[in-house]
Amino acid sequence: MSKPIVAIVGRPNVGKSTLFNVLAGSRISIVKDTPGVTRDRIYADVSWTDRDFTMIDTGGIEPDSKDIILSQMREQAQIAIDTADVIVMIVDVRQGLVDADAKVADLLRRSKKPVVLAVNKVDNFQKFMMDVYEFYNLGLGEPVPISAASRLGLGDLLDEVIRYFPANSQEETEDERPKVAIIGKPNTGKSSLINRLCGKDRVIVSDIAGTTRDAVDTEVTFHGQEYVLIDTAGIRRKSKIKEEIERYSIIRAVTAVERADVVILLIDGTEGVTEQDAKIAGIAHERGKGIIIAVNKWDIVEKDDKTIYRQTERIRQILSFLSYAEIMFISAKTGQRLHKLYEMIDLVMQNNSMRVATGVLNEIMSEAVALQQPPSDKGKRLKLYYMTQVSVKPPTFVIFVNDKELMHFSYTRYLENRIRDAFGFRGTALKFIIRERKEGGK
């Protein structure tokens, strides 16, 4: 079941990013950085009282009388509203209730989504509580006083947030249909691809980047197998601020990837792979999803006999952390190789759910150790006792060793390569957990 999404919304300078960074960087959060992926930290995986959720920092909302800025604010706020299960609105007790707060609150109230109102910069509860009560006027319920900088009241805030999370129902887990998220930068052809796959114009397609406003689920049947395709929209390019466009396309990707089994990273073949593609791909990699890299618009790319080789090398270089991902060259417009895409989805789904018997795993481990001796340090050599697979989606293995400090990343990668040589695991990440066990212990 996918994690709930919590969006932090508010005007600039109310302490929104401070709250985000405190929660993402403290002990209550779980944050993983993928090697080789440079990206803005605008989302973080957080755990509070055994409830996991994804928190998104939506950037400053700046209501203004100028139409363009007001329009931009509404778009960005609307994206946060659309994608979130719960919204945290931050206001500033020292500035008091201002007109811009009322405008943001009005948007949130009409959304019918649960909203938790956090009054920030309350460093002294006795001194500021009368000022906190002023924010009842926003009509968003009881304000929660906090100080992000001083880390006061955060537990009360998070208790209130998780109270609104959906119950752990079984509905989503009972749906066995493969869920495929199509992610990528705006204007790479995501909606065109879905329309071609389902044979109908289900999604609005335009040359304007990100004309699809909402994430759209489309049910498709191919050779008797049902699939759910999740389209991740970009945002309309009214804003001239490139960073904001990137920020919100990444938010879209986070929310879709959470729900997906397999992720198709769509790359514009006329532009080639970019650093922004790497940011978006890192989200799927971190979450252990099956991944297919599809290079679109291949019908209009000028080609010679080395073009595919050059594009593949470039993709492998920039997306080096996705060495296991499958690469396909397609055209959503002409339908080139799209029938192969379904076959690849099935293959990646199968690999993402593959289990390997413990006995076979330990044979592979023994052979690997015999071929390449484990590393040693100051006269002490790494010993590998035992390996077992503990879960799938992604396939996760536990290796018991004598000393975790001796288990160098490169030797873990060596063992991963040996397992891939034996079983393939094409299109899926493998996760390894190193556990320490004293010699002769159980």
Short mmCIF file of C-alpha atoms in Angstrom, two decimals:
data_model
loop_
_atom_site.label_atom_id
_atom_site.label_comp_id
_atom_site.label_asym_id
_atom_site.label_seq_id
_atom_site.Cartn_x
_atom_site.Cartn_y
_atom_site.Cartn_z
CA MET A 1 0.00 0.00 0.00
CA SER A 2 1.35 3.42 -0.97
CA LYS A 3 2.37 5.92 1.69
CA PRO A 4 0.16 8.92 2.43
CA ILE A 5 1.36 12.24 1.00
CA VAL A 6 1.62 15.27 3.29
CA ALA A 7 2.12 18.65 1.60
CA ILE A 8 3.47 21.66 3.50
CA VAL A 9 1.87 24.86 2.20
CA GLY A 10 2.35 28.50 3.15
CA ARG A 11 3.58 31.94 2.23
CA PRO A 12 7.34 32.58 1.95
CA ASN A 13 9.22 33.29 5.19
CA VAL A 14 6.74 31.62 7.54
CA GLY A 15 9.27 28.88 8.36
CA LYS A 16 7.93 26.22 6.03
CA SER A 17 11.33 25.01 4.81
CA THR A 18 12.68 25.10 8.37
CA LEU A 19 9.90 22.72 9.45
CA PHE A 20 10.55 20.47 6.46
CA ASN A 21 14.29 20.32 7.12
CA VAL A 22 13.81 19.63 10.84
CA LEU A 23 11.45 16.74 10.14
CA ALA A 24 13.56 15.37 7.26
CA GLY A 25 16.81 15.63 9.18
CA SER A 26 15.86 14.49 12.65
CA ARG A 27 15.58 11.03 14.14
CA ILE A 28 11.89 10.73 13.32
CA SER A 29 12.64 10.81 9.60
CA ILE A 30 14.03 8.24 7.22
CA VAL A 31 15.97 9.89 4.41
CA LYS A 32 18.00 8.00 1.81
CA ASP A 33 20.41 9.68 -0.57
CA THR A 34 21.09 7.80 -3.79
CA PRO A 35 24.74 7.91 -4.90
CA GLY A 36 25.11 9.78 -8.17
CA VAL A 37 21.74 11.51 -7.98
CA THR A 38 21.89 15.24 -7.44
CA ARG A 39 18.47 16.61 -6.68
CA ASP A 40 16.70 19.23 -4.64
CA ARG A 41 15.50 17.84 -1.34
CA ILE A 42 11.85 18.80 -1.75
CA TYR A 43 10.46 15.52 -0.44
CA ALA A 44 11.40 13.17 2.38
CA ASP A 45 10.20 9.86 3.79
CA VAL A 46 9.14 10.36 7.40
CA SER A 47 8.05 7.93 10.10
CA TRP A 48 6.04 8.93 13.18
CA THR A 49 4.57 6.44 15.70
CA ASP A 50 4.91 3.59 13.21
CA ARG A 51 3.11 5.47 10.44
CA ASP A 52 5.17 6.16 7.31
CA PHE A 53 4.41 9.01 4.95
CA THR A 54 6.03 11.13 2.25
CA MET A 55 6.36 14.82 3.07
CA ILE A 56 6.56 17.44 0.31
CA ASP A 57 7.82 21.01 0.61
CA THR A 58 5.78 22.92 -1.95
CA GLY A 59 7.77 26.17 -2.05
CA GLY A 60 6.47 29.62 -1.21
CA ILE A 61 2.96 30.65 -2.21
CA GLU A 62 2.87 34.37 -2.96
CA PRO A 63 -0.63 35.74 -3.52
CA ASP A 64 -0.42 39.12 -5.22
CA SER A 65 -2.63 41.54 -7.06
CA LYS A 66 -0.70 40.93 -10.31
CA ASP A 67 -2.62 38.41 -12.39
CA ILE A 68 0.42 36.39 -13.55
CA ILE A 69 1.80 35.88 -10.05
CA LEU A 70 -1.65 35.11 -8.66
CA SER A 71 -2.18 32.54 -11.43
CA GLN A 72 1.19 30.96 -10.71
CA MET A 73 0.37 30.78 -7.00
CA ARG A 74 -2.96 29.10 -7.69
CA GLU A 75 -1.38 26.51 -9.98
CA GLN A 76 1.33 25.57 -7.51
CA ALA A 77 -1.07 25.47 -4.58
CA GLN A 78 -3.49 23.39 -6.62
CA ILE A 79 -0.81 20.80 -7.38
CA ALA A 80 -0.09 20.42 -3.67
CA ILE A 81 -3.82 20.14 -2.97
CA ASP A 82 -4.40 17.57 -5.73
CA THR A 83 -1.56 15.26 -4.73
CA ALA A 84 -1.77 15.36 -0.94
CA ASP A 85 -3.77 13.21 1.45
CA VAL A 86 -3.24 15.77 4.21
CA ILE A 87 -2.16 19.42 3.90
CA VAL A 88 -0.22 21.30 6.58
CA MET A 89 -0.67 25.07 6.27
CA ILE A 90 2.04 27.12 8.01
CA VAL A 91 1.40 30.66 9.26
CA ASP A 92 3.62 33.07 11.22
CA VAL A 93 2.49 34.12 14.71
CA ARG A 94 4.84 37.14 14.69
CA GLN A 95 3.44 38.57 11.46
CA GLY A 96 -0.10 37.77 12.55
CA LEU A 97 -3.02 36.97 10.27
CA VAL A 98 -2.53 38.63 6.86
CA ASP A 99 -4.66 38.78 3.74
CA ALA A 100 -2.42 36.32 1.86
CA ASP A 101 -3.06 33.68 4.55
CA ALA A 102 -6.80 34.06 4.03
CA LYS A 103 -6.42 33.55 0.27
CA VAL A 104 -4.41 30.35 0.72
CA ALA A 105 -6.85 29.11 3.38
CA ASP A 106 -9.73 29.74 0.99
CA LEU A 107 -8.11 27.49 -1.65
CA LEU A 108 -7.52 24.77 0.92
CA ARG A 109 -11.03 24.94 2.37
CA ARG A 110 -12.62 24.45 -1.06
CA SER A 111 -10.44 21.39 -1.70
CA LYS A 112 -12.33 19.34 0.91
CA LYS A 113 -8.94 17.82 1.87
CA PRO A 114 -7.96 17.54 5.55
CA VAL A 115 -5.93 20.61 6.58
CA VAL A 116 -3.84 20.97 9.73
CA LEU A 117 -3.11 24.61 10.60
CA ALA A 118 0.32 25.08 12.20
CA VAL A 119 1.14 28.48 13.76
CA ASN A 120 4.93 28.73 13.60
CA LYS A 121 7.53 30.73 15.56
CA VAL A 122 5.71 30.22 18.89
CA ASP A 123 8.93 30.07 20.92
CA ASN A 124 7.10 30.91 24.15
CA PHE A 125 3.65 29.36 24.51
CA GLN A 126 2.56 31.61 27.38
CA LYS A 127 3.61 34.77 25.57
CA PHE A 128 2.07 33.97 22.15
CA MET A 129 -1.03 31.84 22.85
CA MET A 130 -3.46 34.78 22.63
CA ASP A 131 -1.98 35.59 19.20
CA VAL A 132 -2.40 31.95 18.12
CA TYR A 133 -6.17 32.15 18.74
CA GLU A 134 -6.41 34.85 16.03
CA PHE A 135 -5.88 32.16 13.39
CA TYR A 136 -9.23 30.52 14.22
CA ASN A 137 -10.53 33.19 11.81
CA LEU A 138 -9.12 31.23 8.87
CA GLY A 139 -11.85 28.63 9.34
CA LEU A 140 -9.43 25.68 9.25
CA GLY A 141 -10.11 24.38 12.73
CA GLU A 142 -7.92 24.48 15.81
CA PRO A 143 -4.45 25.98 15.20
CA VAL A 144 -1.47 23.94 16.46
CA PRO A 145 1.26 26.17 17.98
CA ILE A 146 4.81 25.12 17.00
CA SER A 147 8.33 26.43 16.71
CA ALA A 148 10.17 24.69 13.89
CA ALA A 149 13.48 26.37 14.78
CA SER A 150 13.22 25.44 18.48
CA ARG A 151 11.55 22.07 17.74
CA LEU A 152 8.58 22.80 20.00
CA GLY A 153 5.13 21.30 19.44
CA LEU A 154 6.21 19.09 16.54
CA GLY A 155 4.91 15.91 18.18
CA ASP A 156 1.46 17.46 18.62
CA LEU A 157 1.52 18.57 14.98
CA LEU A 158 2.46 15.12 13.66
CA ASP A 159 -0.12 13.44 15.90
CA GLU A 160 -2.74 15.66 14.31
CA VAL A 161 -1.45 14.95 10.79
CA ILE A 162 -1.50 11.14 11.06
CA ARG A 163 -5.01 11.27 12.54
CA TYR A 164 -6.23 12.07 9.03
CA PHE A 165 -4.39 9.23 7.27
CA PRO A 166 -6.56 6.69 5.46
CA ALA A 167 -7.17 3.53 7.44
CA ASN A 168 -5.02 0.55 6.48
CA SER A 169 -7.66 -0.93 4.23
CA GLN A 170 -7.05 -4.00 2.11
CA GLU A 171 -8.66 -2.57 -1.01
CA GLU A 172 -5.43 -1.51 -2.68
CA THR A 173 -3.54 -4.70 -1.86
CA GLU A 174 -6.36 -6.83 -3.34
CA ASP A 175 -5.93 -5.18 -6.76
CA GLU A 176 -3.41 -7.48 -8.42
CA ARG A 177 -3.34 -5.60 -11.73
CA PRO A 178 0.12 -4.25 -12.60
CA LYS A 179 0.27 -0.51 -11.91
CA VAL A 180 2.57 1.31 -14.30
CA ALA A 181 3.59 4.93 -13.66
CA ILE A 182 4.81 6.92 -16.64
CA ILE A 183 7.17 9.61 -15.35
CA GLY A 184 9.44 12.18 -16.94
CA LYS A 185 9.87 15.86 -17.61
CA PRO A 186 6.99 17.89 -19.04
CA ASN A 187 6.45 17.54 -22.79
CA THR A 188 8.23 14.20 -23.24
CA GLY A 189 5.02 12.62 -24.55
CA LYS A 190 3.62 10.90 -21.45
CA SER A 191 -0.02 11.55 -22.32
CA SER A 192 0.56 10.66 -25.99
CA LEU A 193 2.05 7.34 -24.90
CA ILE A 194 -0.98 6.49 -22.74
CA ASN A 195 -3.37 7.43 -25.53
CA ARG A 196 -1.48 5.19 -27.96
CA LEU A 197 -1.32 2.28 -25.52
CA CYS A 198 -5.05 2.36 -24.81
CA GLY A 199 -6.09 3.29 -28.36
CA LYS A 200 -8.24 6.22 -27.24
CA ASP A 201 -7.72 9.92 -26.60
CA ARG A 202 -8.21 9.55 -22.86
CA VAL A 203 -5.78 12.32 -21.91
CA ILE A 204 -5.54 15.86 -23.30
CA VAL A 205 -2.47 16.14 -25.53
CA SER A 206 -0.95 19.46 -26.53
CA ASP A 207 2.43 20.91 -27.48
CA ILE A 208 2.26 23.06 -24.34
CA ALA A 209 4.35 21.41 -21.66
CA GLY A 210 2.31 19.85 -18.90
CA THR A 211 -1.20 20.48 -20.19
CA THR A 212 -2.41 17.53 -18.15
CA ARG A 213 -3.33 18.96 -14.76
CA ASP A 214 -4.04 15.88 -12.67
CA ALA A 215 -2.56 12.42 -12.38
CA VAL A 216 -4.86 10.23 -14.48
CA ASP A 217 -5.38 6.48 -14.06
CA THR A 218 -6.22 4.61 -17.26
CA GLU A 219 -7.25 0.94 -17.36
CA VAL A 220 -5.91 -0.95 -20.36
CA THR A 221 -6.20 -4.59 -21.49
CA PHE A 222 -3.51 -6.17 -23.69
CA HIS A 223 -3.68 -9.86 -24.67
CA GLY A 224 -6.15 -10.53 -21.85
CA GLN A 225 -4.00 -8.90 -19.13
CA GLU A 226 -5.31 -5.76 -17.42
CA TYR A 227 -2.95 -2.90 -16.56
CA VAL A 228 -3.44 0.41 -14.75
CA LEU A 229 -1.44 3.24 -16.35
CA ILE A 230 -0.70 6.24 -14.14
CA ASP A 231 0.04 9.44 -16.06
CA THR A 232 2.11 12.00 -14.16
CA ALA A 233 1.41 15.45 -15.46
CA GLY A 234 3.87 18.29 -15.51
CA ILE A 235 2.60 21.80 -14.88
CA ARG A 236 1.61 24.41 -17.41
CA ARG A 237 4.61 26.46 -18.33
CA LYS A 238 3.17 29.85 -17.42
CA SER A 239 5.91 30.33 -14.90
CA LYS A 240 9.24 31.42 -16.32
CA ILE A 241 11.05 30.00 -13.31
CA LYS A 242 12.66 26.77 -14.45
CA GLU A 243 13.33 25.56 -10.90
CA GLU A 244 9.64 25.73 -10.02
CA ILE A 245 8.73 23.67 -13.12
CA GLU A 246 11.27 21.03 -12.09
CA ARG A 247 10.05 21.13 -8.49
CA TYR A 248 6.45 20.34 -9.37
CA SER A 249 7.21 17.71 -12.01
CA ILE A 250 9.19 15.95 -9.28
CA ILE A 251 6.25 16.20 -6.86
CA ARG A 252 4.06 14.56 -9.51
CA ALA A 253 6.61 11.78 -9.90
CA VAL A 254 6.84 11.12 -6.15
CA THR A 255 3.09 10.66 -5.79
CA ALA A 256 2.78 8.38 -8.82
CA VAL A 257 5.84 6.24 -8.08
CA GLU A 258 4.50 5.51 -4.58
CA ARG A 259 1.49 3.77 -6.14
CA ALA A 260 3.26 1.96 -8.97
CA ASP A 261 4.78 -1.51 -9.38
CA VAL A 262 6.71 -0.62 -12.54
CA VAL A 263 7.92 2.82 -13.59
CA ILE A 264 8.51 3.90 -17.19
CA LEU A 265 10.95 6.82 -17.31
CA LEU A 266 10.13 8.62 -20.55
CA ILE A 267 13.02 10.52 -22.13
CA ASP A 268 12.72 12.93 -25.07
CA GLY A 269 14.83 11.31 -27.82
CA THR A 270 15.32 14.65 -29.58
CA GLU A 271 16.80 16.18 -26.42
CA GLY A 272 18.55 13.18 -24.89
CA VAL A 273 18.88 12.29 -21.22
CA THR A 274 19.33 15.21 -18.81
CA GLU A 275 20.15 15.85 -15.16
CA GLN A 276 16.45 16.46 -14.48
CA ASP A 277 15.75 12.95 -15.80
CA ALA A 278 18.28 11.71 -13.24
CA LYS A 279 16.44 13.51 -10.42
CA ILE A 280 13.13 11.95 -11.41
CA ALA A 281 14.67 8.49 -11.97
CA GLY A 282 16.26 8.62 -8.51
CA ILE A 283 12.79 8.64 -6.94
CA ALA A 284 11.88 5.29 -8.51
CA HIS A 285 15.31 3.84 -7.71
CA GLU A 286 15.10 4.82 -4.03
CA ARG A 287 11.75 3.11 -3.70
CA GLY A 288 12.93 -0.11 -5.34
CA LYS A 289 10.47 -0.08 -8.24
CA GLY A 290 10.85 -1.97 -11.49
CA ILE A 291 12.22 0.50 -14.04
CA ILE A 292 12.07 0.76 -17.84
CA ILE A 293 13.78 3.66 -19.60
CA ALA A 294 11.82 4.51 -22.77
CA VAL A 295 13.38 6.94 -25.24
CA ASN A 296 10.41 8.55 -27.03
CA LYS A 297 10.06 10.46 -30.36
CA TRP A 298 12.53 8.02 -31.95
CA ASP A 299 10.71 8.45 -35.28
CA ILE A 300 11.94 12.06 -35.63
CA VAL A 301 15.51 11.59 -34.37
CA GLU A 302 18.15 11.87 -37.10
CA LYS A 303 19.93 8.53 -37.01
CA ASP A 304 22.96 6.71 -38.32
CA ASP A 305 24.27 3.23 -37.47
CA LYS A 306 25.79 4.50 -34.17
CA THR A 307 22.87 6.61 -32.85
CA ILE A 308 21.34 3.95 -30.57
CA TYR A 309 24.79 3.06 -29.24
CA ARG A 310 25.60 6.72 -28.45
CA GLN A 311 22.21 7.32 -26.78
CA THR A 312 22.54 4.13 -24.71
CA GLU A 313 26.05 5.06 -23.56
CA ARG A 314 24.89 8.55 -22.59
CA ILE A 315 21.92 7.15 -20.62
CA ARG A 316 24.15 4.62 -18.83
CA GLN A 317 26.58 7.43 -17.97
CA ILE A 318 24.07 9.94 -16.54
CA LEU A 319 21.81 7.28 -14.99
CA SER A 320 24.71 5.14 -13.76
CA PHE A 321 22.75 4.11 -10.65
CA LEU A 322 20.17 2.48 -12.97
CA SER A 323 22.56 0.02 -14.60
CA TYR A 324 19.90 -2.71 -14.20
CA ALA A 325 17.13 -0.77 -15.99
CA GLU A 326 15.95 -1.87 -19.43
CA ILE A 327 16.26 0.68 -22.27
CA MET A 328 13.81 0.85 -25.18
CA PHE A 329 13.56 3.22 -28.14
CA ILE A 330 9.93 3.97 -29.00
CA SER A 331 7.56 6.40 -30.68
CA ALA A 332 4.24 7.16 -29.02
CA LYS A 333 3.18 8.95 -32.21
CA THR A 334 3.73 6.06 -34.66
CA GLY A 335 3.40 3.17 -32.20
CA GLN A 336 6.96 1.98 -32.89
CA ARG A 337 7.87 -0.92 -30.53
CA LEU A 338 4.95 -0.22 -28.18
CA HIS A 339 3.78 -3.86 -28.27
CA LYS A 340 7.22 -4.76 -26.88
CA LEU A 341 6.62 -2.34 -23.99
CA TYR A 342 3.89 -4.58 -22.53
CA GLU A 343 6.20 -7.59 -22.76
CA MET A 344 8.90 -5.63 -20.94
CA ILE A 345 6.43 -4.55 -18.21
CA ASP A 346 5.50 -8.21 -17.62
CA LEU A 347 9.16 -9.23 -17.48
CA VAL A 348 10.10 -6.46 -15.03
CA MET A 349 7.06 -7.23 -12.82
CA GLN A 350 8.10 -10.88 -12.72
CA ASN A 351 11.70 -10.01 -11.81
CA ASN A 352 10.64 -7.50 -9.14
CA SER A 353 8.66 -10.30 -7.45
CA MET A 354 11.18 -13.13 -7.99
CA ARG A 355 12.28 -15.29 -5.05
CA VAL A 356 15.48 -17.34 -4.94
CA ALA A 357 15.83 -20.38 -2.68
CA THR A 358 18.24 -19.93 0.23
CA GLY A 359 20.27 -23.00 -0.71
CA VAL A 360 20.87 -21.72 -4.23
CA LEU A 361 21.81 -18.26 -2.92
CA ASN A 362 24.43 -19.72 -0.61
CA GLU A 363 25.92 -21.81 -3.44
CA ILE A 364 26.31 -18.61 -5.48
CA MET A 365 27.84 -16.83 -2.48
CA SER A 366 30.33 -19.65 -1.87
CA GLU A 367 31.41 -19.68 -5.52
CA ALA A 368 31.77 -15.88 -5.49
CA VAL A 369 33.94 -15.99 -2.35
CA ALA A 370 36.13 -18.70 -3.90
CA LEU A 371 36.63 -16.62 -7.07
CA GLN A 372 37.31 -13.33 -5.29
CA GLN A 373 38.49 -13.27 -1.70
CA PRO A 374 36.58 -10.92 0.63
CA PRO A 375 38.39 -7.72 1.72
CA SER A 376 40.46 -7.48 4.90
CA ASP A 377 41.63 -4.65 7.11
CA LYS A 378 44.51 -4.64 9.65
CA GLY A 379 44.84 -8.39 9.46
CA LYS A 380 41.12 -9.10 9.92
CA ARG A 381 39.32 -10.63 6.94
CA LEU A 382 35.63 -10.41 6.14
CA LYS A 383 33.79 -13.71 6.52
CA LEU A 384 30.43 -14.36 4.90
CA TYR A 385 28.36 -16.92 6.78
CA TYR A 386 24.95 -17.02 5.19
CA MET A 387 22.61 -15.28 2.71
CA THR A 388 18.83 -15.39 2.47
CA GLN A 389 16.12 -13.49 0.61
CA VAL A 390 13.65 -11.84 3.00
CA SER A 391 11.24 -9.97 0.71
CA VAL A 392 10.29 -8.94 -2.83
CA LYS A 393 9.36 -5.63 -4.54
CA PRO A 394 12.30 -5.07 -4.52
CA PRO A 395 14.07 -8.42 -3.99
CA THR A 396 15.82 -7.93 -0.64
CA PHE A 397 18.65 -10.09 0.69
CA VAL A 398 20.21 -10.33 4.15
CA ILE A 399 23.91 -11.32 4.36
CA PHE A 400 25.32 -12.42 7.73
CA VAL A 401 29.00 -11.52 8.19
CA ASN A 402 31.58 -11.42 11.00
CA ASP A 403 32.15 -7.63 10.78
CA LYS A 404 29.88 -5.14 8.99
CA GLU A 405 32.68 -2.57 8.77
CA LEU A 406 34.64 -4.91 6.49
CA MET A 407 31.73 -5.32 4.02
CA HIS A 408 32.83 -2.73 1.48
CA PHE A 409 30.29 -1.34 -1.00
CA SER A 410 32.33 -2.75 -3.90
CA TYR A 411 32.14 -6.31 -2.55
CA THR A 412 28.36 -6.02 -2.09
CA ARG A 413 28.18 -4.87 -5.72
CA TYR A 414 30.33 -7.86 -6.74
CA LEU A 415 27.88 -10.26 -5.02
CA GLU A 416 24.96 -8.45 -6.65
CA ASN A 417 26.55 -8.94 -10.06
CA ARG A 418 26.99 -12.67 -9.39
CA ILE A 419 23.30 -12.98 -8.44
CA ARG A 420 22.31 -11.06 -11.57
CA ASP A 421 24.53 -13.31 -13.69
CA ALA A 422 22.63 -16.32 -12.34
CA PHE A 423 19.05 -15.00 -12.30
CA GLY A 424 18.98 -11.84 -14.40
CA PHE A 425 16.67 -9.65 -12.30
CA ARG A 426 16.42 -7.39 -15.35
CA GLY A 427 14.71 -4.08 -14.68
CA THR A 428 14.69 -4.24 -10.89
CA ALA A 429 16.93 -2.97 -8.11
CA LEU A 430 18.29 -5.45 -5.55
CA LYS A 431 18.53 -4.43 -1.91
CA PHE A 432 21.13 -5.86 0.48
CA ILE A 433 21.04 -5.72 4.29
CA ILE A 434 24.29 -6.60 6.08
CA ARG A 435 23.92 -8.18 9.51
CA GLU A 436 26.72 -8.97 11.94
CA ARG A 437 26.97 -12.38 13.61
CA LYS A 438 29.71 -13.56 15.90
CA GLU A 439 31.66 -16.59 14.74
CA GLY A 440 29.95 -19.78 15.88
CA GLY A 441 26.79 -17.83 16.84
CA LYS A 442 23.32 -18.52 15.59
#
